[in-house]
Short mmCIF file of C-alpha atoms in Angstrom, two decimals:
data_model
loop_
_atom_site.label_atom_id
_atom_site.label_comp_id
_atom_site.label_asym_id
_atom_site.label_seq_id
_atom_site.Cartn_x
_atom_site.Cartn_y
_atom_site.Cartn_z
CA UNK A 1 0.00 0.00 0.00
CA UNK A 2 1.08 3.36 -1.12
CA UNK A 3 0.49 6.94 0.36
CA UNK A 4 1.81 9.83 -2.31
CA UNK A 5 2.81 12.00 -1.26
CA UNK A 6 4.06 9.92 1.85
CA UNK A 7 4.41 6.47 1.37
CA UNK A 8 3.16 3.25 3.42
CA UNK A 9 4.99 -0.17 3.15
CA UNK A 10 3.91 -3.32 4.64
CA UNK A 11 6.64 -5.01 6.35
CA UNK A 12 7.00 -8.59 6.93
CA UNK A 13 32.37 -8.78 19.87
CA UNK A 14 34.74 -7.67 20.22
CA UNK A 15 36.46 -4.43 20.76
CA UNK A 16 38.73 -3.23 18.20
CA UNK A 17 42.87 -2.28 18.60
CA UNK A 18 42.42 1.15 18.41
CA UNK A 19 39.46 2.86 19.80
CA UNK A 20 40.23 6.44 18.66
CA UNK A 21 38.24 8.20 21.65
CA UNK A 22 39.17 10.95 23.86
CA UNK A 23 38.25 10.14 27.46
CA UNK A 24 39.12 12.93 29.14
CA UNK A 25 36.64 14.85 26.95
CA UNK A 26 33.74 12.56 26.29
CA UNK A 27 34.23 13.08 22.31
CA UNK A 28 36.06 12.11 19.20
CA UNK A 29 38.11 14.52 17.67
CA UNK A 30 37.25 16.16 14.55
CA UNK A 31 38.78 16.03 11.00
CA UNK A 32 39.88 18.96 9.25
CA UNK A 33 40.79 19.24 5.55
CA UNK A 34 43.89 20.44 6.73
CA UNK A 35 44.99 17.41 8.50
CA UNK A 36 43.37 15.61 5.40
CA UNK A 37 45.70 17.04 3.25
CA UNK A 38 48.52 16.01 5.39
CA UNK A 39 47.68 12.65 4.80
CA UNK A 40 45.20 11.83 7.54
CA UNK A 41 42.11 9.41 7.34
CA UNK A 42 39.38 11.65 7.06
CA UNK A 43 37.50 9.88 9.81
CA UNK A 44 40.55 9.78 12.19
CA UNK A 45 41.05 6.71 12.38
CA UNK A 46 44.40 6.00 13.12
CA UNK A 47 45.58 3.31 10.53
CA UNK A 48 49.43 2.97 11.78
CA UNK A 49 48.33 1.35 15.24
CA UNK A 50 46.30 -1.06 13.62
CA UNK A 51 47.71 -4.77 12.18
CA UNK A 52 46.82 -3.94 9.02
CA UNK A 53 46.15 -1.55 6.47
CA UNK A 54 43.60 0.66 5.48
CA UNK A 55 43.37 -0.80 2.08
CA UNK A 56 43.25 -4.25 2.73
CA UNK A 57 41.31 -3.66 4.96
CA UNK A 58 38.92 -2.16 2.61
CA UNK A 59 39.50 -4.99 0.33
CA UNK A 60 38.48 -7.44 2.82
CA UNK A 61 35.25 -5.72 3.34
CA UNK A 62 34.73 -5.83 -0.51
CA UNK A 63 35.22 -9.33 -0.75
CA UNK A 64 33.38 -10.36 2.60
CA UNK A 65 30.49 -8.22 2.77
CA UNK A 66 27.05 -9.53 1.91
CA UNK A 67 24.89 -7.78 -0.04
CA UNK A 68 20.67 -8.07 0.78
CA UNK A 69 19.16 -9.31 -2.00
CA UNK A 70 15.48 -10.95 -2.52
CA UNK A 71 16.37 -12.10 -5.87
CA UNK A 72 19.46 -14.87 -5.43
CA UNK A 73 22.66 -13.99 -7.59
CA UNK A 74 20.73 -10.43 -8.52
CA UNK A 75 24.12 -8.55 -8.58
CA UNK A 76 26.23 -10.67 -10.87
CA UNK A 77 23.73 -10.67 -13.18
CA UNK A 78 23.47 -6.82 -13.77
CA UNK A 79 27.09 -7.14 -14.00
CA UNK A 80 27.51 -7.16 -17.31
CA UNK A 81 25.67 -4.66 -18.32
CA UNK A 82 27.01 -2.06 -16.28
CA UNK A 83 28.96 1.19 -18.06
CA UNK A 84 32.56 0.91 -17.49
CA UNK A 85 32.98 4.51 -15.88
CA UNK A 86 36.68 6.91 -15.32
CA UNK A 87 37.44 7.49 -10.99
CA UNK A 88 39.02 10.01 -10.49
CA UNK A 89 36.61 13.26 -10.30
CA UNK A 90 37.27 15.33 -7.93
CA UNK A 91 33.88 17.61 -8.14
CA UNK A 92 33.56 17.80 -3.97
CA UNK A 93 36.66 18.01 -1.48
CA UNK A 94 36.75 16.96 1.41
CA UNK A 95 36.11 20.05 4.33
CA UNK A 96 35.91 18.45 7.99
CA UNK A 97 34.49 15.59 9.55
CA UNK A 98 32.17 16.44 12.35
CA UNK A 99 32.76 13.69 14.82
CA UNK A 100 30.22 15.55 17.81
CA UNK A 101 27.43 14.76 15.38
CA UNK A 102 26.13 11.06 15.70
CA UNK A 103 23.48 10.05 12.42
CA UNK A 104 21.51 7.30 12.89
CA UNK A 105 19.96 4.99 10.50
CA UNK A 106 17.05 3.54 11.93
CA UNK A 107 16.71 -0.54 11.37
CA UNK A 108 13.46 -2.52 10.37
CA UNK A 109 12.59 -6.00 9.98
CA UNK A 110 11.01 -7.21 6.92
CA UNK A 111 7.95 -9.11 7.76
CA UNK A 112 7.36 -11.48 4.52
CA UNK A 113 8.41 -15.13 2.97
CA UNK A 114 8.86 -16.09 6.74
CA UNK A 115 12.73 -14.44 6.63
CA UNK A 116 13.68 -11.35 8.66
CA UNK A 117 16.45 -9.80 7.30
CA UNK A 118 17.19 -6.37 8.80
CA UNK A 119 18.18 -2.87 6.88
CA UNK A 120 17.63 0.70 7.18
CA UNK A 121 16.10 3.45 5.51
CA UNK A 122 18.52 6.18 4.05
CA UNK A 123 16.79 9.31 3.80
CA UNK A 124 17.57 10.76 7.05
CA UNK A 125 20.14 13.77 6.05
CA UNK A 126 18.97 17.33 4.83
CA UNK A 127 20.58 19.92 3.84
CA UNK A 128 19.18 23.75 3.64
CA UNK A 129 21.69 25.56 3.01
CA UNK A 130 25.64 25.03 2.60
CA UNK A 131 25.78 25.42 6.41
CA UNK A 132 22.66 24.09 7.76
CA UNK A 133 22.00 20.18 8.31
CA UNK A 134 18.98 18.66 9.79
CA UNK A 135 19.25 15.15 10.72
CA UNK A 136 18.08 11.96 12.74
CA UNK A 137 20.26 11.81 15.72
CA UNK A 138 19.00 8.56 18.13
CA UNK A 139 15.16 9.92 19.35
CA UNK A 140 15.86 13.51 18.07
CA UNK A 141 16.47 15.28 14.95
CA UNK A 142 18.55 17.72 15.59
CA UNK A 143 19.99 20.90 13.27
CA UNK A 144 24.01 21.30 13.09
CA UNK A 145 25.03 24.05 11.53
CA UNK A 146 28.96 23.55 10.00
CA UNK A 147 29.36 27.31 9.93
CA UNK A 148 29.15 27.51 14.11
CA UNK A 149 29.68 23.84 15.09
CA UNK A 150 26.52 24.04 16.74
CA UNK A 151 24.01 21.80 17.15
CA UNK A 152 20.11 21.98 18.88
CA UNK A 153 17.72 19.37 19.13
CA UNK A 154 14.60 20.39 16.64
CA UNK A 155 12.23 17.48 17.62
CA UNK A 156 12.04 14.84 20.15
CA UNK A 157 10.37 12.00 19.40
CA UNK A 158 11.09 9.68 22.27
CA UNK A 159 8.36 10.59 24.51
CA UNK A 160 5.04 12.00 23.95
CA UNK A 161 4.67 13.98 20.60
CA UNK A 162 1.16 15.89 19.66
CA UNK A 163 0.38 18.42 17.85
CA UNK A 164 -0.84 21.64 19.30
CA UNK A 165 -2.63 23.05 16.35
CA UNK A 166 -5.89 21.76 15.26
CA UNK A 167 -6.56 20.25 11.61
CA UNK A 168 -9.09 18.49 10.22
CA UNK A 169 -7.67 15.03 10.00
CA UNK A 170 -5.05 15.47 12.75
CA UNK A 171 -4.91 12.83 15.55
CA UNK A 172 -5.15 15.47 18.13
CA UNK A 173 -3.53 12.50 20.85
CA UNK A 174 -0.06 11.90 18.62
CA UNK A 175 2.34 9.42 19.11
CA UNK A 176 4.29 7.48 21.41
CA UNK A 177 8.18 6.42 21.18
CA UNK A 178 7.85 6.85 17.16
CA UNK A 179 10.83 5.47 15.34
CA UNK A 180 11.85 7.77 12.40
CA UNK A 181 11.87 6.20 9.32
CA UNK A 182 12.37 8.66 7.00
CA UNK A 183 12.88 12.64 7.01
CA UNK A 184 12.50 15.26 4.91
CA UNK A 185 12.98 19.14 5.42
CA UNK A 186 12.42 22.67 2.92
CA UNK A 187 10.95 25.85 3.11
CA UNK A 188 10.51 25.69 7.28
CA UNK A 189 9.03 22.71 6.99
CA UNK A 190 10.32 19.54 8.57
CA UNK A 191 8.09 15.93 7.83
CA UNK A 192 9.13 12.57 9.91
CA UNK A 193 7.66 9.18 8.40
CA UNK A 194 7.87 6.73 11.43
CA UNK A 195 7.79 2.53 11.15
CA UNK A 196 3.88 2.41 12.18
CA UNK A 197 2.51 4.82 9.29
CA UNK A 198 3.25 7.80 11.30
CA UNK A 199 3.68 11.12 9.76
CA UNK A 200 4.78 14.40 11.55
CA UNK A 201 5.03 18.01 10.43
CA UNK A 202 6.48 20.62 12.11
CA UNK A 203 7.46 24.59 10.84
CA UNK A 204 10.58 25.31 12.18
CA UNK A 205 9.61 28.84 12.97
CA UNK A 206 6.64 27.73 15.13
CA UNK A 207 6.64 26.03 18.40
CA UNK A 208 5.47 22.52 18.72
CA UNK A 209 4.17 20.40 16.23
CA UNK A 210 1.95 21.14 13.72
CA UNK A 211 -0.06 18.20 12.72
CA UNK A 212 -0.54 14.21 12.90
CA UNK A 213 -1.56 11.27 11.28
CA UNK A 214 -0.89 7.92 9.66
CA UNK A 215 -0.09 7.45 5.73
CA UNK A 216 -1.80 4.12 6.27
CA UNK A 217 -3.44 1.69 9.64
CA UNK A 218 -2.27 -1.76 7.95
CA UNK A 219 -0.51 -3.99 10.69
CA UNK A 220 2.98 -3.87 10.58
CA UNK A 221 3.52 -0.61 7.92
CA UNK A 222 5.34 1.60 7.71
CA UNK A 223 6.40 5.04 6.22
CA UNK A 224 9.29 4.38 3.73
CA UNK A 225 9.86 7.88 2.11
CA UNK A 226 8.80 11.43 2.18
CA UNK A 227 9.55 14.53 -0.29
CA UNK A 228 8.34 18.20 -0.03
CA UNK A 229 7.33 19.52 -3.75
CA UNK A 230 6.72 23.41 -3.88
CA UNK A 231 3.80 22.81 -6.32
CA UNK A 232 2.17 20.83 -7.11
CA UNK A 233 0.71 19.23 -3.92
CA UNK A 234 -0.35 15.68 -3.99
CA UNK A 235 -0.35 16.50 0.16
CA UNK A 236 -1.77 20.22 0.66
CA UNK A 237 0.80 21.02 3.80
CA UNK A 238 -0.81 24.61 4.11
CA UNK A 239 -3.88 22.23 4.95
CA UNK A 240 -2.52 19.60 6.12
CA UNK A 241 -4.96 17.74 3.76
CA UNK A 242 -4.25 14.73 1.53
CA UNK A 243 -5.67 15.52 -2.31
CA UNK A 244 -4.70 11.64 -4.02
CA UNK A 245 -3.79 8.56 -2.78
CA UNK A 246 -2.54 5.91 -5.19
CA UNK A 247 -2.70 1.91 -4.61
CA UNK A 248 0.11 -0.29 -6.65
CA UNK A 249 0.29 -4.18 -6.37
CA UNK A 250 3.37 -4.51 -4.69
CA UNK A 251 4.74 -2.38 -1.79
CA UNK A 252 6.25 0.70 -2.52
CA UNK A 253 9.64 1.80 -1.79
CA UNK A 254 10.66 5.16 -3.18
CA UNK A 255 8.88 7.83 -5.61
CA UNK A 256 9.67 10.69 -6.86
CA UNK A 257 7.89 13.90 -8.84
CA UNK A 258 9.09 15.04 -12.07
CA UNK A 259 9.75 19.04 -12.42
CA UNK A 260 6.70 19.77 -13.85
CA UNK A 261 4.05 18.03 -11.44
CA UNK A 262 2.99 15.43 -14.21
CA UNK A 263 4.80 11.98 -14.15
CA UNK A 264 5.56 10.20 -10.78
CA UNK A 265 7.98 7.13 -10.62
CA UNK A 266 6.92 4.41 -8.56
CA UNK A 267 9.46 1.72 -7.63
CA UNK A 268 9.35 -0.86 -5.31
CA UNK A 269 9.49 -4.90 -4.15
CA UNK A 270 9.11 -5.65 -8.09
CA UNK A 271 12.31 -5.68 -10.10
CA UNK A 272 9.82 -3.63 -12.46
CA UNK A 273 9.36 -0.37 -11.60
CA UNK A 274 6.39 2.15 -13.24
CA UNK A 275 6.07 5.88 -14.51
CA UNK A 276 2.75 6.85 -14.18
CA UNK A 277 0.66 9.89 -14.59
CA UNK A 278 0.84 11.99 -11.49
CA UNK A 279 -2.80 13.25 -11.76
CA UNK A 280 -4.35 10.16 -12.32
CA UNK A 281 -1.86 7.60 -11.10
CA UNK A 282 -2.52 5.02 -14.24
CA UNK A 283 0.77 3.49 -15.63
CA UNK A 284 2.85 5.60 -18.58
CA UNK A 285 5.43 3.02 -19.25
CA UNK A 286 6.68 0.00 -17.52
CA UNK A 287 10.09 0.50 -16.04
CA UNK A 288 11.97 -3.00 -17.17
CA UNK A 289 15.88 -3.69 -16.79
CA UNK A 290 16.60 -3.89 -12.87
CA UNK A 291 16.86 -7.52 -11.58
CA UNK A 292 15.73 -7.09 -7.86
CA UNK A 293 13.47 -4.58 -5.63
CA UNK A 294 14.39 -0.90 -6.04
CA UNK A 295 14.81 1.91 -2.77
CA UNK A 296 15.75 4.84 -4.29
CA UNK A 297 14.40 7.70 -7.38
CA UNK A 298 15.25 11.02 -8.45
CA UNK A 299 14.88 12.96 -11.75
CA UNK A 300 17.05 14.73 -13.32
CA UNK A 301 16.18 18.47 -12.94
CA UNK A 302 15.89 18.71 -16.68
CA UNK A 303 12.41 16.62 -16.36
CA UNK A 304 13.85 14.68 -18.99
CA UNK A 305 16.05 12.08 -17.46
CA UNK A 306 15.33 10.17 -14.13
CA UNK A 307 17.40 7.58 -12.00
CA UNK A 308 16.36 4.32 -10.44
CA UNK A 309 18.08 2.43 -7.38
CA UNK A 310 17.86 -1.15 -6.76
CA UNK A 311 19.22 -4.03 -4.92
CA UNK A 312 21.18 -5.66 -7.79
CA UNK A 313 23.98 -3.23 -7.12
CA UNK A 314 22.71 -1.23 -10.24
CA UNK A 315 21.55 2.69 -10.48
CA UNK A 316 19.69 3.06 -13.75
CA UNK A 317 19.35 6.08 -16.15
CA UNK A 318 16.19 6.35 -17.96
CA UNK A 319 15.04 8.94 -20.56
CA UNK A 320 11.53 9.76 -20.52
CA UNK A 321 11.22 9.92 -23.74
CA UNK A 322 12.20 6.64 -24.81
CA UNK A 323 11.95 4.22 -22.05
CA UNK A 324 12.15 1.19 -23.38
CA UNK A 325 15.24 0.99 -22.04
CA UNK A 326 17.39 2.30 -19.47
CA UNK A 327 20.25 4.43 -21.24
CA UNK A 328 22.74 3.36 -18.34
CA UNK A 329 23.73 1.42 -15.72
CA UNK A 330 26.07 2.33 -12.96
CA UNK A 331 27.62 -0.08 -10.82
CA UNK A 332 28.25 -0.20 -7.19
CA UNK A 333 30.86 -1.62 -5.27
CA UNK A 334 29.89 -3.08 -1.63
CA UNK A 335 25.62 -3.62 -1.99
CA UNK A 336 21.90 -1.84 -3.33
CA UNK A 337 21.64 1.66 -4.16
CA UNK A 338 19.82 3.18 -1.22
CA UNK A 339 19.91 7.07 -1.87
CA UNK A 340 20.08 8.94 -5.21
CA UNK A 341 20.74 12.98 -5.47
CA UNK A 342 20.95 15.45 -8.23
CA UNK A 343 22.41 18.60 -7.68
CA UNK A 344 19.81 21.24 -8.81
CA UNK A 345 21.26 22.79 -11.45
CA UNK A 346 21.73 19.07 -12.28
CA UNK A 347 25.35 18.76 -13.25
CA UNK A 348 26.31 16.00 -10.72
CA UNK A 349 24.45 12.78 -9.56
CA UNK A 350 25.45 11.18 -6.12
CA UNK A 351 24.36 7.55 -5.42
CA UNK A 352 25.13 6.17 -1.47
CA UNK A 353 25.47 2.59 -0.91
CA UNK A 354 24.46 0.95 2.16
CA UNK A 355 27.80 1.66 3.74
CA UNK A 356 31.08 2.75 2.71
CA UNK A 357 31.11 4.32 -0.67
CA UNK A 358 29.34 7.63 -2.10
CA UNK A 359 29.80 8.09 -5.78
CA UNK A 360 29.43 11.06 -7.61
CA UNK A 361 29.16 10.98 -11.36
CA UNK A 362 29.12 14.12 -13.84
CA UNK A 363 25.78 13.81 -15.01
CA UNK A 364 26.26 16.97 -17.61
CA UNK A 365 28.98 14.82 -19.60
CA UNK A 366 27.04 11.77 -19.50
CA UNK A 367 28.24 9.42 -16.48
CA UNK A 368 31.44 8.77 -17.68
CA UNK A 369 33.33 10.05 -14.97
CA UNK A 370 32.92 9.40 -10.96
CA UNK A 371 34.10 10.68 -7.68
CA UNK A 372 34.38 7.89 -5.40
CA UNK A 373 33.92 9.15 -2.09
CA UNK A 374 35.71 6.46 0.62
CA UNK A 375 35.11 5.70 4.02
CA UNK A 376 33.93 3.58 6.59
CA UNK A 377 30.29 3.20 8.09
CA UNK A 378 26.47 2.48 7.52
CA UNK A 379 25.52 5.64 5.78
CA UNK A 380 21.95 7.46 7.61
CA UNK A 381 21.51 9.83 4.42
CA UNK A 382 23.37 12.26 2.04
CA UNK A 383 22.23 15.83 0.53
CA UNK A 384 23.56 18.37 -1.71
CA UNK A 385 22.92 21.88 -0.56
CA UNK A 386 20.49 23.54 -2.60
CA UNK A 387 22.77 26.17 -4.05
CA UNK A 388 25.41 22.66 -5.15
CA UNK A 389 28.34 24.18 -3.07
CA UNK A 390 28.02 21.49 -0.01
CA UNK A 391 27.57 17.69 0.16
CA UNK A 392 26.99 16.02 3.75
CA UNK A 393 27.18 12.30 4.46
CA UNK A 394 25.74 10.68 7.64
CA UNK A 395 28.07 7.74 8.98
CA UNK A 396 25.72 6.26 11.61
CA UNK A 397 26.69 6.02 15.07
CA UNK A 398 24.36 2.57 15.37
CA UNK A 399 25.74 0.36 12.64
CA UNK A 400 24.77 -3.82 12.97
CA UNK A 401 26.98 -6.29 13.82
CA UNK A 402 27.18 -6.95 10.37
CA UNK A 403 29.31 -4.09 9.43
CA UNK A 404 31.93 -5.12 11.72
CA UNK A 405 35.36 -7.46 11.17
CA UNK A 406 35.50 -9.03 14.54
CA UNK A 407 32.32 -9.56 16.51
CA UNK A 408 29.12 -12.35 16.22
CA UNK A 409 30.34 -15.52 15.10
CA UNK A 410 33.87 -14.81 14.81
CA UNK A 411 33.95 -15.37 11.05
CA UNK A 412 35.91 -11.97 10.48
CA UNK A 413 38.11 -12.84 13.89
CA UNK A 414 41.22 -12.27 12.36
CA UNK A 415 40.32 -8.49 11.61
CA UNK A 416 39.84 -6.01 14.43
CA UNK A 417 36.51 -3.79 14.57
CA UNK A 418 36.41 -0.52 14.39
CA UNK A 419 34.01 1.46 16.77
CA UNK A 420 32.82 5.22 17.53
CA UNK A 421 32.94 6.21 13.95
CA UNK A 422 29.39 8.06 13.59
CA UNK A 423 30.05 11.23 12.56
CA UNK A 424 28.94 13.83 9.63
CA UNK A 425 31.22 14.17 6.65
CA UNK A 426 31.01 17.34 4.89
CA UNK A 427 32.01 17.91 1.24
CA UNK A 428 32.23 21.41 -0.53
CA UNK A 429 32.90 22.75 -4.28
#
């Protein structure tokens, strides 16, 4: 079951050699581009007192980590049809890694074929200006602004949350303990999708909370992404009142508007995803090439060209215009695509992975050429600024056991883990 424009989905060790922690002070240290520059690793971790290197290190994880799929060998096959693309860019440098800043990426279990695999949601980074960062911190979202090194807590969500204005539709009693599932934030105005359907919207430049509901009351759903779209509204937010609600036969993961208000892409647990008309929500075109489910959308800010994101390890590039078949396929490294970004004057493209890579490809010159952004950690969100000239990435500060050498059943025993690395990497032009 979908809600547009917020969307419902049914769901179904060890400690490491160096723990690069500052007692005394309660805190990791930061990173600064200087030290960067010098040769440091960007998230301070301090590779020389470890038993081995950062890159084999690195190469272990490629060659160990296991990606989620619901479609057996789904990666290998999109293999071969991948574009063979230059590294090298070097489109956003690394400014400072902000270590008193802890992302989260919040962990659900998927309720269907009687498995319960567990992975997060990674929409929970915005950015509103090249200095201002709102994201999900634990039970709070909190704003850090890079300019001040400040941070304050916007919303608290581990207690008792109502809203104190009065809307038709708005459950006037709230929510308790809601789990954030997905966050978005423009123009003053912050929306939280939570794991039970729940939806919360709060103006920054009022007090309290503005208005509640649920995107849907099916057992065990939950809300799996939100966007805020100047016009038009599929979700009036002036009144809080929703104007269409589409149904698809398969749960939906991501969608996402086209410039102009008229095509929505709907993708999804189908390998298939759709483009549909926005005003009427029947199918345009069948979206055929990806061999798994898909988590992530975005168009191109030209309306012409959209992306796709999906679990075979595979971000697609689609022109509206002809779609009977994608015009390119990227190829990750360590597992899905979760998150996909266009700058908005639409010059660069920047796909996350679950953990450990961002990638950012010159979409002006076609995708031939990437920035591979490196590092270590179970990435919460990323978001350009809206004026291009800063890119933030949130390492979360609750990764699974999973992303660990060292810990559970010992299989990676020979490797130490790596702890305390949740911090908020910040990129600039």
């Amino acid at each position: 079951m979908a809600e547009y424009l917020f969307r419902g989905r049914e769901m179904g060790g060890s400690d490491s050699e160096v723990d690069e922690y500052d007692y005394m002070n309660n805190k990791m240290a930061d990173t600064s581009a200087a030290q960067a520059r010098r040769g440091e690793d960007i998230q301070g971790i301090r590779w020389d007192r470890f038993s081995i290197t950062r890159e084999k290190y690195k190469q272990t994880r490629l060659e160990q980590y296991k990606n989620y799929e619901n479609i057996p060998q789904s990666g290998e096959g999109s293999e071969k049809e991948c574009k063979i693309t230059k590294k090298g860019g070097r489109y956003y440098e690394f400014r400072r890694n902000s270590s008193s800043v802890k992302p989260t990426a919040t962990h659900f279990q998927v309720r269907r074929h009687f498995s319960f695999p567990n992975f997060p949601l990674r929409n929970l980074v915005w950015a509103t200006s090249k200095h201002d960062v709102y994201l999900m911190s634990h039970d709070s979202v909190i704003h850090w602004s890079s300019l001040t090194s400040n941070k304050a807590e916007v919303l608290n969500v581990a207690g008792h949350v109502a809203p104190c204005e009065k809307h038709p539709g708005s459950l006037l009693e709230g929510f308790m303990q809601t789990q954030v599932s997905t966050l978005a934030v423009k123009d003053r105005l912050l929306v939280a999708g939570g794991f039970q359907g729940e939806l919360i919207c709060k103006y920054l430049d009022r007090p309290g909370v503005c208005f509640c509901t649920r995107t849907t009351y099916d057992d065990n759903a939950i809300t799996n992404a939100v966007e805020i779209y100047t016009t038009p509204r599929e979700f009036d937010m002036e009144k809080f009142q929703l104007s269409k609600h589409f149904r698809f036969p398969w749960p939906v993961n991501h969608t996402s508007l086209s410039p102009d208000g008229k095509l929505l892409i709907i993708v999804g647990d189908n390998p298939d995803g759709i483009l549909v008309d926005a005003r009427t929500g029947k199918t345009v075109m069948p979206l055929v090439g990806h061999l798994d489910f898909s988590f992530a959308s975005a168009w191109h800010p030209d309306g012409l060209t959209f992306a796709t994101g999906n679990q075979d390890k595979t971000c697609r590039i689609w022109d509206a215009r002809n779609l009977s078949k994608s015009v390119a396929s990227l190829k990750a490294n360590l597992g899905a695509i979760r998150s996909i970004r266009y700058t908005s004057d639409g010059r660069f493209m920047a796909l996350a992975e679950p953990a450990d890579f961002v990638h950012v490809y010159d979409a002006k010159n076609g995708y031939e050429v990437e920035q591979e952004i490196d590092f270590f950690g179970e990435i919460s969100g990323m978001s350009f600024s809206p004026d291009t000239e800063s890119l933030f990435i949130g390492v979360s500060d609750v990764p699974p056991q999973w992303l660990f050498f060292g810990v559970s059943d010992g299989t990676y025993g020979s490797l130490p883990t790596i702890k305390k690395y949740g911090s908020l990497l910040e990129f600039s032009r």
